[in-house]
Structures are given as C-alpha cells and as structure tokens.
XYZ file of C-alpha atoms in Angstrom:
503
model
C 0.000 0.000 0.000
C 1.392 3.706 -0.646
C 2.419 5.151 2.241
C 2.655 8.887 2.724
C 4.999 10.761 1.030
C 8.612 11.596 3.261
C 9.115 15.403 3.947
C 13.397 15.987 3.939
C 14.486 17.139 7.392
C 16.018 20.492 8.010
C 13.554 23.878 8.676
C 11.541 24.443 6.355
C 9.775 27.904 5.742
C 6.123 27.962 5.067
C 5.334 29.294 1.522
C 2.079 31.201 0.889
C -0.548 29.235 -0.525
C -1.281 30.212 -4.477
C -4.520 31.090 -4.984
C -6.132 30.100 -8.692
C -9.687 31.498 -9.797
C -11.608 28.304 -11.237
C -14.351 29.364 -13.812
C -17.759 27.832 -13.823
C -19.488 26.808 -17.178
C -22.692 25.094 -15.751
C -24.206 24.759 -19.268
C -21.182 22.714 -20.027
C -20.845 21.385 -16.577
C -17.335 22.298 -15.664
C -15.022 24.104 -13.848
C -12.174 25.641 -15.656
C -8.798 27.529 -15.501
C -7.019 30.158 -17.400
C -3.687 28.997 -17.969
C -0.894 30.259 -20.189
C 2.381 27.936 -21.727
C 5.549 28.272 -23.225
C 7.607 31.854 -24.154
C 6.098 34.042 -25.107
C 2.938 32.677 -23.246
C 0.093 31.208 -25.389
C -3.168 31.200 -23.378
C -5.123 27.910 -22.954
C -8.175 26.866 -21.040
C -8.070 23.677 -18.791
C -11.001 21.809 -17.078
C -9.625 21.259 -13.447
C -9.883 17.616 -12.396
C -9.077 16.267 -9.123
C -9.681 12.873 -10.839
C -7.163 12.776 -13.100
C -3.404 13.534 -13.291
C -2.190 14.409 -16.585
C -2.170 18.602 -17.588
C -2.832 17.742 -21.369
C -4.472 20.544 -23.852
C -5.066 20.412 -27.819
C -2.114 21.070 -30.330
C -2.435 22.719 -33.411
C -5.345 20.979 -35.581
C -5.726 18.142 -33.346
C -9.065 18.010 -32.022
C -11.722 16.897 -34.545
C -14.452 19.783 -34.428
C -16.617 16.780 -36.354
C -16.457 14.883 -33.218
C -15.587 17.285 -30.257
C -16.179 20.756 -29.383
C -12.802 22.002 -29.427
C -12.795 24.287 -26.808
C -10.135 25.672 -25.223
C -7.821 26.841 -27.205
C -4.615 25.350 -28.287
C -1.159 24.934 -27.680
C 1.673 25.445 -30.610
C 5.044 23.958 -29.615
C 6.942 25.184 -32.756
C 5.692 28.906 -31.412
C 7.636 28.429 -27.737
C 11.067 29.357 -27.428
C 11.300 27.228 -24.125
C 9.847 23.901 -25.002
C 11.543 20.637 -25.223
C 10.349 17.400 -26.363
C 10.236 14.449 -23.766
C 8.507 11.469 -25.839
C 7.071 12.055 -29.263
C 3.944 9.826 -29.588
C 3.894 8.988 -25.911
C 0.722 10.100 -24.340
C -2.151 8.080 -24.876
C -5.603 8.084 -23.409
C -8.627 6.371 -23.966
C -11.940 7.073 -22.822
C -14.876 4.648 -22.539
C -16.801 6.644 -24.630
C -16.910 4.798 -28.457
C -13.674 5.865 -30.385
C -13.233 8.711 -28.011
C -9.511 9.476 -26.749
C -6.252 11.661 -27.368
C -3.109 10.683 -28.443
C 0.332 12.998 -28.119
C 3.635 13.999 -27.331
C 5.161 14.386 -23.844
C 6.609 17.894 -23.647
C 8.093 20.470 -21.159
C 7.737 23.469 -21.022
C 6.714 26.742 -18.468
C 2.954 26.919 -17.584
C 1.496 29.838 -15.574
C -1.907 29.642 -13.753
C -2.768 32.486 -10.901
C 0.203 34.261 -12.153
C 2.634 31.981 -10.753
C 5.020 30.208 -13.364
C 6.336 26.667 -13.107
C 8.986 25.606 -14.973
C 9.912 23.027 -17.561
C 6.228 21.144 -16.508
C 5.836 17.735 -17.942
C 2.637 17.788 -19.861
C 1.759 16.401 -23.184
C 0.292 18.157 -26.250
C -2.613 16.472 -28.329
C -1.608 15.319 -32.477
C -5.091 13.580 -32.111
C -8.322 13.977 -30.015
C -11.898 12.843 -31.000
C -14.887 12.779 -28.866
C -13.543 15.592 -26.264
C -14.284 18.877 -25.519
C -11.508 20.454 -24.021
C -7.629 19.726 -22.246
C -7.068 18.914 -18.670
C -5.454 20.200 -15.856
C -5.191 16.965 -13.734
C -4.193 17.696 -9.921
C -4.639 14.275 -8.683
C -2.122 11.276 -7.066
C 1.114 10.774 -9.860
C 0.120 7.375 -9.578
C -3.067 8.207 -11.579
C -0.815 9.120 -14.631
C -1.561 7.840 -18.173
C 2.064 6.726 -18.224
C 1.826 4.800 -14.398
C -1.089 3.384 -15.678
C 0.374 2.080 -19.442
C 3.473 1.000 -17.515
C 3.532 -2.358 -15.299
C 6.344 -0.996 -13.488
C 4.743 2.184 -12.306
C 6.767 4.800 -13.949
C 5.397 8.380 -13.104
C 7.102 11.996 -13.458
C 6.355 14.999 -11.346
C 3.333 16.753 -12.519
C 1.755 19.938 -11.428
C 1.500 19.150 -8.055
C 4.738 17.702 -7.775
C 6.285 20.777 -9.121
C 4.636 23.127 -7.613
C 6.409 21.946 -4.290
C 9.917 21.154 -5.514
C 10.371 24.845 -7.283
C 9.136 25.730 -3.933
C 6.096 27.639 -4.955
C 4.047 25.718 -1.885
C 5.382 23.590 0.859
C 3.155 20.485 0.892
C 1.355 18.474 -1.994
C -1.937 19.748 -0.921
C -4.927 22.150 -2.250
C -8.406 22.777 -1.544
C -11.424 23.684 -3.318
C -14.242 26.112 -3.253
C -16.852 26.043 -5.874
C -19.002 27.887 -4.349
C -22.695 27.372 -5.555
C -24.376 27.115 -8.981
C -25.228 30.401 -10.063
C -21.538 31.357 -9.091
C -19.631 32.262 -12.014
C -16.212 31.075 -10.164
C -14.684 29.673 -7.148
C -10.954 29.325 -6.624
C -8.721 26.518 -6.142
C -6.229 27.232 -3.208
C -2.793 24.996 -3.542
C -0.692 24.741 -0.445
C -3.412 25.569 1.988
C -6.949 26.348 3.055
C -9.644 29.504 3.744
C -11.430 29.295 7.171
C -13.660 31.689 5.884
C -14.807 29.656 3.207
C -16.475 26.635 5.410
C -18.389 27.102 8.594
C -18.018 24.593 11.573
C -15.074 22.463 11.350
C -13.255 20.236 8.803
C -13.988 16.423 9.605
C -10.869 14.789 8.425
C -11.208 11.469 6.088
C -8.244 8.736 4.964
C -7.806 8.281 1.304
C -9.014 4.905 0.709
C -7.021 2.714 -1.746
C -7.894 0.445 -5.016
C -9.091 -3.008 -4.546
C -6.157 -3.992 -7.455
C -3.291 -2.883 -6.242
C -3.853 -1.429 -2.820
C -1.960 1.576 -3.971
C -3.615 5.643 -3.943
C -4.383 6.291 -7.070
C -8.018 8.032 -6.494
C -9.283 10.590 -4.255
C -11.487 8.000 -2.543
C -13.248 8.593 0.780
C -15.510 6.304 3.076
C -19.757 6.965 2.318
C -21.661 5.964 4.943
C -25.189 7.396 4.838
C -27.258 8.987 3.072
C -30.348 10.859 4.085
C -33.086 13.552 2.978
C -34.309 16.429 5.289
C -37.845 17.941 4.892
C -38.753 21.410 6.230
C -42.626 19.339 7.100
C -41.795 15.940 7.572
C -37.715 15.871 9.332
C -34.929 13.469 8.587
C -35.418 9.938 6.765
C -32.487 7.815 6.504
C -32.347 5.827 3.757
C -29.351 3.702 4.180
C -28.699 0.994 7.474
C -26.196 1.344 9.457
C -23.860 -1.112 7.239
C -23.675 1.300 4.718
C -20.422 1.651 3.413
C -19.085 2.458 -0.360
C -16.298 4.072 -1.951
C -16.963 7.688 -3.354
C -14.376 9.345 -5.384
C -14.558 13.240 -4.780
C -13.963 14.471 -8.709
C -14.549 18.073 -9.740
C -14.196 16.811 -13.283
C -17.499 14.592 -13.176
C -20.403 17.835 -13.510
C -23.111 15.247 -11.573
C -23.071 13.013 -8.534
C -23.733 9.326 -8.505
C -25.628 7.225 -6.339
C -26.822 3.665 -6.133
C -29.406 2.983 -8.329
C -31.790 1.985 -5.518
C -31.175 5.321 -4.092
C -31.099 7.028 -7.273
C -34.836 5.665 -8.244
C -36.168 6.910 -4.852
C -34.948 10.151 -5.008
C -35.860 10.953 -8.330
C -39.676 9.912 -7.599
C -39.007 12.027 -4.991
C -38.073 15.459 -7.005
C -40.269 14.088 -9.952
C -37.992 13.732 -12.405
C -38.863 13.570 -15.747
C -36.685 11.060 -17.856
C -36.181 12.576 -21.660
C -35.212 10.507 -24.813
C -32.996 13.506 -25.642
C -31.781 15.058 -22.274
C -31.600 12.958 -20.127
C -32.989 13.308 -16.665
C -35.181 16.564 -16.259
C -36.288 18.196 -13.248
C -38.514 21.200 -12.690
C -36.291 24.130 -12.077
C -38.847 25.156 -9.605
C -37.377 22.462 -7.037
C -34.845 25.668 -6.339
C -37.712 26.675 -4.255
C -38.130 23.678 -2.325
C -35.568 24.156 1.271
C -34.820 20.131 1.747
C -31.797 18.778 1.765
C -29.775 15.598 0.969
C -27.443 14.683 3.777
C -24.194 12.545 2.969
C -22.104 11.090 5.420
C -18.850 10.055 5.418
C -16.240 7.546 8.045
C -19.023 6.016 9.984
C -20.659 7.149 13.191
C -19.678 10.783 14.029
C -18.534 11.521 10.624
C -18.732 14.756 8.686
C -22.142 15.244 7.003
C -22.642 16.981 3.755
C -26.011 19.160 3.198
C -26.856 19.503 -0.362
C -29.721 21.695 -0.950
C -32.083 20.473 -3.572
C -31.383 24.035 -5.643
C -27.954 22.972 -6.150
C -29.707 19.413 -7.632
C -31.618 21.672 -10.431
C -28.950 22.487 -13.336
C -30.092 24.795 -16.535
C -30.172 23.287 -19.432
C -30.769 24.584 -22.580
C -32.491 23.456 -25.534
C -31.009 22.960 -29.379
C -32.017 26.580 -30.221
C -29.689 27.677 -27.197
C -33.079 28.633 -24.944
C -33.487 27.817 -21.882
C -34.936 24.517 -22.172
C -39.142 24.472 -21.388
C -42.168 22.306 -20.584
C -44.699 22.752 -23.073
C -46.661 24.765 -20.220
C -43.922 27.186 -20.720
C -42.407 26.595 -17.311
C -38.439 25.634 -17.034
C -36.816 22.248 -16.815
C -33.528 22.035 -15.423
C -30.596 18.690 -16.281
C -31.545 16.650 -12.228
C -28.147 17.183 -9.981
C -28.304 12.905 -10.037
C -27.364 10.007 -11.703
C -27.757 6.566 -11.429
C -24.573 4.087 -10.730
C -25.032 0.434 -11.358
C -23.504 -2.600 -9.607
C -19.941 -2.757 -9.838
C -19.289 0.809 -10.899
C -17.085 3.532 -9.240
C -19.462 5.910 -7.576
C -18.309 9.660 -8.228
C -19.633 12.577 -6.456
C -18.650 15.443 -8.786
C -19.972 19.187 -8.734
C -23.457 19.145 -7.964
C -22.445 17.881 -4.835
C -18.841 19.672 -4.311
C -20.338 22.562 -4.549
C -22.002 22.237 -0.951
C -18.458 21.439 0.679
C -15.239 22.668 1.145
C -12.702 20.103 0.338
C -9.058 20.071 1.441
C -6.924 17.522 -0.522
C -3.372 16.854 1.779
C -1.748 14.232 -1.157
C 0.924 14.070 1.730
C -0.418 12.611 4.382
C -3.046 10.534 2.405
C -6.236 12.511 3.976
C -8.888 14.502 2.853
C -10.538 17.435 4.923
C -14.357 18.275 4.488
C -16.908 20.812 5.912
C -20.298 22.580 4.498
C -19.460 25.196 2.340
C -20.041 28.980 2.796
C -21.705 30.089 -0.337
C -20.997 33.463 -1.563
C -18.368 34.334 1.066
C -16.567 37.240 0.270
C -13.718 37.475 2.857
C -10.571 35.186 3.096
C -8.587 33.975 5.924
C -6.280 31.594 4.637
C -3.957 28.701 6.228
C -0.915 27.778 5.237
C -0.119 23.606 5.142
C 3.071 23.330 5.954
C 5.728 20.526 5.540
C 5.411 19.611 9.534
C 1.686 20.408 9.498
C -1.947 18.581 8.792
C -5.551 19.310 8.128
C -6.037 18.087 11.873
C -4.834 21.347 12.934
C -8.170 22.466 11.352
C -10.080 19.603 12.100
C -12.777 18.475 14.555
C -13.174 14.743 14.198
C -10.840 12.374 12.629
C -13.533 9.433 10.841
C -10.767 6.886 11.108
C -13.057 3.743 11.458
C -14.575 2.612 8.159
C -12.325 1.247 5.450
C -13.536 0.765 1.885
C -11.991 0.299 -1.492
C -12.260 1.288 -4.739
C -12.683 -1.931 -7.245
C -13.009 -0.373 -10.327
C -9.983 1.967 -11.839
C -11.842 2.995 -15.310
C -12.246 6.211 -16.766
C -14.814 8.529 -18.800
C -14.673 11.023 -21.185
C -16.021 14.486 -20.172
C -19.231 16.270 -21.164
C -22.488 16.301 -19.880
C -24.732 13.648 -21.073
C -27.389 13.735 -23.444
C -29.072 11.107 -25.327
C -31.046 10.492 -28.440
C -31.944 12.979 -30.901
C -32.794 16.687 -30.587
C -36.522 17.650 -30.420
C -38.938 19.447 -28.245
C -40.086 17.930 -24.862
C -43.543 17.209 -24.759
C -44.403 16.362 -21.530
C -46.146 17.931 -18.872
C -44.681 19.949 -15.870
C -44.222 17.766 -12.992
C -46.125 19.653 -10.038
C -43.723 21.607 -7.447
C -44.906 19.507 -4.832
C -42.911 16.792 -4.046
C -43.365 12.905 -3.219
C -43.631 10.971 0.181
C -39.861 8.988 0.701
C -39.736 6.030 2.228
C -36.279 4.766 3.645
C -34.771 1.606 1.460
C -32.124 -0.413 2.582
C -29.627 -0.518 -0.098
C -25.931 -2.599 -0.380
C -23.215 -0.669 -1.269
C -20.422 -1.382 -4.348
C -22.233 0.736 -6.957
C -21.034 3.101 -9.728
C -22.467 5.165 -12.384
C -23.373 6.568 -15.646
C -23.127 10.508 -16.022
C -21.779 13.225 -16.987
C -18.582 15.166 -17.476
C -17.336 17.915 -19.535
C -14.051 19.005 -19.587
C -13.371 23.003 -20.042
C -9.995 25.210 -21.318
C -9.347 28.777 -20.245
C -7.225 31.756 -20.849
C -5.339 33.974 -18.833
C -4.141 33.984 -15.089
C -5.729 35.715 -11.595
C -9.423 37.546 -13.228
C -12.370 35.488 -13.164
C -12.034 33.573 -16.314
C -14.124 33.531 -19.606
C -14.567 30.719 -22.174
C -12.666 31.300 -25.576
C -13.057 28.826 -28.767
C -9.609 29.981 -29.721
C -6.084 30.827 -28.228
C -5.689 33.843 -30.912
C -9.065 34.888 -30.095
C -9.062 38.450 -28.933
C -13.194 38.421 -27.512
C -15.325 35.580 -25.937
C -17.253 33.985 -28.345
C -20.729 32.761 -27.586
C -21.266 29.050 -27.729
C -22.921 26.885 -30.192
C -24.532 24.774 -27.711
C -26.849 23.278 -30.196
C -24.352 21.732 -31.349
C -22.546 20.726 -28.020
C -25.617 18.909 -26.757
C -26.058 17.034 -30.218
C -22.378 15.703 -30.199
C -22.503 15.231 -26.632
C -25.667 12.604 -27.455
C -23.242 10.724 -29.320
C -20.782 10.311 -26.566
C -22.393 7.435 -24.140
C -20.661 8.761 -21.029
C -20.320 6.096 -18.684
C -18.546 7.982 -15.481
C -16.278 5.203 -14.182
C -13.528 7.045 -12.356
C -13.418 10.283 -13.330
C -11.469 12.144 -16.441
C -9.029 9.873 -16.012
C -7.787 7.244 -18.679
C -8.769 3.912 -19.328
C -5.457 2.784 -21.562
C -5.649 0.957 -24.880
C-alpha cells in the first residue's frame, strides 16, 4: 500500500498558498482555468480535475471539431522558445466513450496559472483527439498518470503538483477547493493551503481509501456511509442501514453526482424527475424553491455530514435553439443534480455535490478534509499547510473507522450527457410539490453513468471567460446546439473520473 509521502528534514519555511480562480461553465458542466504555456505565453483553457493527473491541452489541428467541441484553445510547440520534447507519440488516453480518446507527445515546457510560473512542466500536447471537448489540468495522485497506468512498473514523473512543491512555490502536496454554488460564475482553487472563511463549523478529516487492485492511492477516494433527505414538514429519513459503506471518489471533473441505483430511483420519484429521450434526466427548475436537503455522510458514526440543498440538484439546461430549455406549459426544466450508478461501478460525487463542501486535498499525508461550504463568502482567511503540518490542525473529528476500497480503476470522457436525438419535450410539468420517501435499505459497491465535460481557459488571476480559440481576442458565444447534439453521441459512462482507461 502507498504510504505517505517523506518530507526531507532540516527547517523548512512555510510558503504562501497560491490562490487560482476556477471558472464555472454550468451549461457545459465544468469548472475551468485560465492557464498560459511556453515563451512568449500562449493562453489555454483547462477543465480542473481532481480525478485525473495528466495537464494535457489540444495542439495545433488536433481536435476533430466533427467529433468534439474544441474548446479551449490550443497549444503550438513550434511557437515556444522554451519547449523541449520528452517522448514524441507517448501520451495516450482512452476514454470509454466509443472511439473517443487523445493521443500525443510528452513535452516540457513553463505553464502559468494564478500568475505563478512553473517551470519546464511535464505535460503532453494532443496530435489527435476525437470525442472531447476540451484539455485537462489533472491535480490528482502521480500514480493516476496515463504513463503509471500504461506501464507495469509504475513509472510516473512529477506533474503539477509535484512541481509546484519542488520549485518551492508551496510547501506540501496539498490544495483545496471552493466552488461555491451554482449560479456562481467562479470559485478558486487554493494549492498549499486552506480559507477558514470559506467553510463554517469544522473540517472532519477522512483517509484516502485505496484500489481493490493494487492497494496503492491512485483516487481521491473517501468512506460513504449514509445517506439521508431532510424535509422542512416531515424531518430526517435515513435511507441507508447502518452497514452502509461504499467508496466515493470526490472528482470536480465529473459535472453530476452518482448514487446507487436503488437510491437514485427513490430520489428521483421524490423530485419528480422527468426522464427525456434527448436530455436525459429533467427536473422542474422550480425544485430551487423547495428548502430540503440531501445529507451525505462520510467515516461512519460521528462523521462529517454533507447538506446539499435540492437548488444545487436543479442544473439549466438549454435546448437545441440555445433557450433555456421548457415544458410545453412554458415553465423551465432544469438537467436533475443525479445520476444513477449500477452494480460494480465507481461511484463519483462530482460538482453538484462539491459545490455544498469545502474540500481540502493533503496528497501528503493521504487525507482529505471536508466541511459545508459557505456560499458566496466574500472574505478570506487563509492557512498555510506546511511541511510539519496537517488538516487536523483544522479539524474536529478524525472518521478513522470505516475502510472501503475502490474496485473499479476505469475512466470517462467528459461532457455532460445527453441522449437520443434533438426535439422538443412534450411532456407535462411535474407539479412543485414533491413525493412521500420512504427509507430503502440498499448494499453498497455501486457506480455510475453521467456526466462530465471538460473546459480550457485563458489567462491567469481575473475570473475567467470561455474562448473557442487561443488567438481569439473576444469571448465567443457558444454553439450549444451543437454541443448537446455531439454530446448525445458520446455514451458517457462515469467510471472514475477524467481519467484514462489505456488501450
């Protein structure tokens, strides 16, 4: 099993934490930075993914705009002054999606996000993508790599994280993130530390579980134990016993959150979702109105607990004239926050649910930090990890006594899923009332279909804007037409995140 990573003796001084504004694209259903590479800089824009590991991004004419959105931006190597080639033709990934993936070269080269610059990164540079919308910034375990994963001997090279300690720009392989809520148009992603003022109570502290394989970190896996919906008439119904127990993965590049599908089925009943042939699970956006919750808990017993309010579970959609998607009563529908996870499948709570927590990732000592959110805070107070230091320090509770693991290592292509073909939805608004639930006794070991969507940005600290092209001067507006009928072709399975399932 990996054990946690050994900090060199001697003093060490306690950098400031860099502080990156993450843009929000919930049309698109991702979260996105502005990044800039090589000398002079070109600008690109990066979906940030906590379940992946890989910063990858589209070369010059690589990305089929037949297949794929494109968006982003792209990198030219022949245009940097700084870049060197590692392995021509080396990076390789393969989504689950039918004939989706990207193929590439390993480079190096200087990449800036939040105006810090890191040198000579290790990243690769698409020759080939299909069936993908936009690069990658990957921030999670090196183990996770494309290249530890092609390689039965485990090879891995220092990527972002990595780096960011050993040029000394942070002290400790550790970040947190704030998404803050839906209608947000950013958050920030905080490397080296965490923001008091961004979470209220304390931070319940959770061990990284491992894979069921190899009993190595690869994932950022926690313990679920419970689940549970609160009702401003009715109270609290549990809906899981007390044996509950299944691995979640915590990935801000999956735009929905998976549940078993016994669980799923209730809850939808529940909000009276609507299932369409062409997108997908539909909700009333009028559920913003109702003030329940859903209540996740995690490490047994005493554990932190999660509050999702059922707003945050009712995502705009639009329709394939790029209006906001309607019942033919002329009320809205929104994409429901939800999706189901079948037997056997890695369950993945992405940003419908991340969005109600604060999440601390500490890659060093193998433990994850979690706490209800503050939405819309505007004030900072900020923490510094350092080398001798852990999110304990922060911490109330350490949920130390459930162990699970995570038996599926698979990945999925990003984009939010839609299915079938584009046309009007003619069915009736579901009344804003909701349904009776009844608790259900469920077993755990279940993943998921959904959806993910991978983004690209430009430029460094401002609150970042979508562009279609790196030598675009203005933000385009979006086709989404379009996007929603090539996403219908791309059968997203979410099975671990935008990370890579090799050929």
């Amino acid at each position: 099993m990996q054990t946690s990573r050994i900090q060199p003796r001697g003093t060490i001084t306690k950098r400031a934490p860099l502080s990156v504004t993450i843009g929000n694209e919930p049309l698109i259903g991702l979260y996105y930075v502005n990044a800039s590479v090589g000398s002079p800089p070109q600008t690109v824009q990066l979906q940030i993914d906590t379940g992946s590991s890989d910063v990858w991004m589209f070369g010059p004419q690589s990305c089929n705009s037949s297949t794929s959105l494109c968006l982003g931006g792209d990198f030219d190597p022949s245009q940097s002054s700084t870049v060197v080639q590692v392995v021509q033709g080396g990076f390789t990934i393969q989504y689950d999606t039918p004939n989706s993936g990207v193929v590439g070269d390993y480079v190096q080269d200087n990449f800036g996000i939040g105006g810090m610059v890191i040198k000579n990164l290790t990243m690769a540079v698409a020759t080939a993508a299909d069936y993908v919308t936009t690069g990658i910034m990957g921030i999670g375990f090196d183990t996770d790599e494309s290249v530890a994963r092609a390689s039965n001997e485990g090879t891995v090279y220092p990527n972002l994280v990595d780096e960011l300690v050993n040029q000394n720009l942070i002290t400790t392989h550790s970040y947190s993130l704030w998404l803050n809520d839906l209608s947000s148009d950013s958050g920030t992603v905080l490397f080296g530390g965490y923001d008091t003022d961004k979470y209220s109570g304390d931070l319940g502290v959770l061990q990284i579980q491992p894979d069921a394989q190899s009993g190595n970190i690869t994932s950022m896996t926690v313990a679920w134990t419970s689940l549970s919906v609160t009702d401003p008439t009715s109270g609290t119904t549990t809906l899981t016993d007390d044996s509950f127990a299944a691995p979640a993965v915590l990935d801000s590049g999956t735009s929905l959150c998976g549940v078993p599908t016994d669980l799923y089925n209730q809850l939808a009943d529940f909000a009276a979702v609507i299932n369409d042939p062409t997108y997908g699970a539909i909700v009333a956006c009028n559920i913003s109105s109702y003030t329940g919750t859903l209540n996740f808990g995690f490490g047994g017993s005493g554990g932190p607990i999660i509050s999702v309010p059922f707003y945050e579970l009712a995502v705009p959609t639009v329709d394939q004239n790029n209006n906001p998607l309607t019942f033919d009563d002329g009320s809205t529908a929104c994409t429901f926050g939800l999706f189901p996870v079948d037997q056997g499948g890695d369950i993945l709570f992405g940003d419908t649910f991340l969005r109600s927590a604060y999440v601390v990732y500490d890659l060093d000592n193998l433990q994850i930090g979690i706490a209800p959110t503050n939405f819309n805070s505007t004030t900072s107070s900020i923490q510094v990890i350092g080398a001798s230091d852990t999110i304990v320090g922060g911490a109330s509770s350490i949920a130390s006594g459930v162990t699970v693991t995570q038996t599926n290592t698979a990945k999925v292509a990003p984009g939010i899923e839609k299915t079938g073909t584009v046309t009007s939805l003619a069915t009736k608004a579901p009344a804003p009332t909701f349904g009776a639930i009844s608790g259900i006794k469920t077993d755990a070991g279940a993943t998921g279909t959904a959806a993910k969507a991978p983004a690209t940005a430009t430029g460094s600290a401002a609150t970042p804007s979508f562009t279609k092209s790196a030598a675009s001067t203005t933000t385009p507006s979006f086709d989404i037409t379009t996007m929603f009928i090539m996403a219908g072709s791309f059968i997203l399975v979410l099975l671990g995140g935008v990370s890579v399932v090799l050929a």
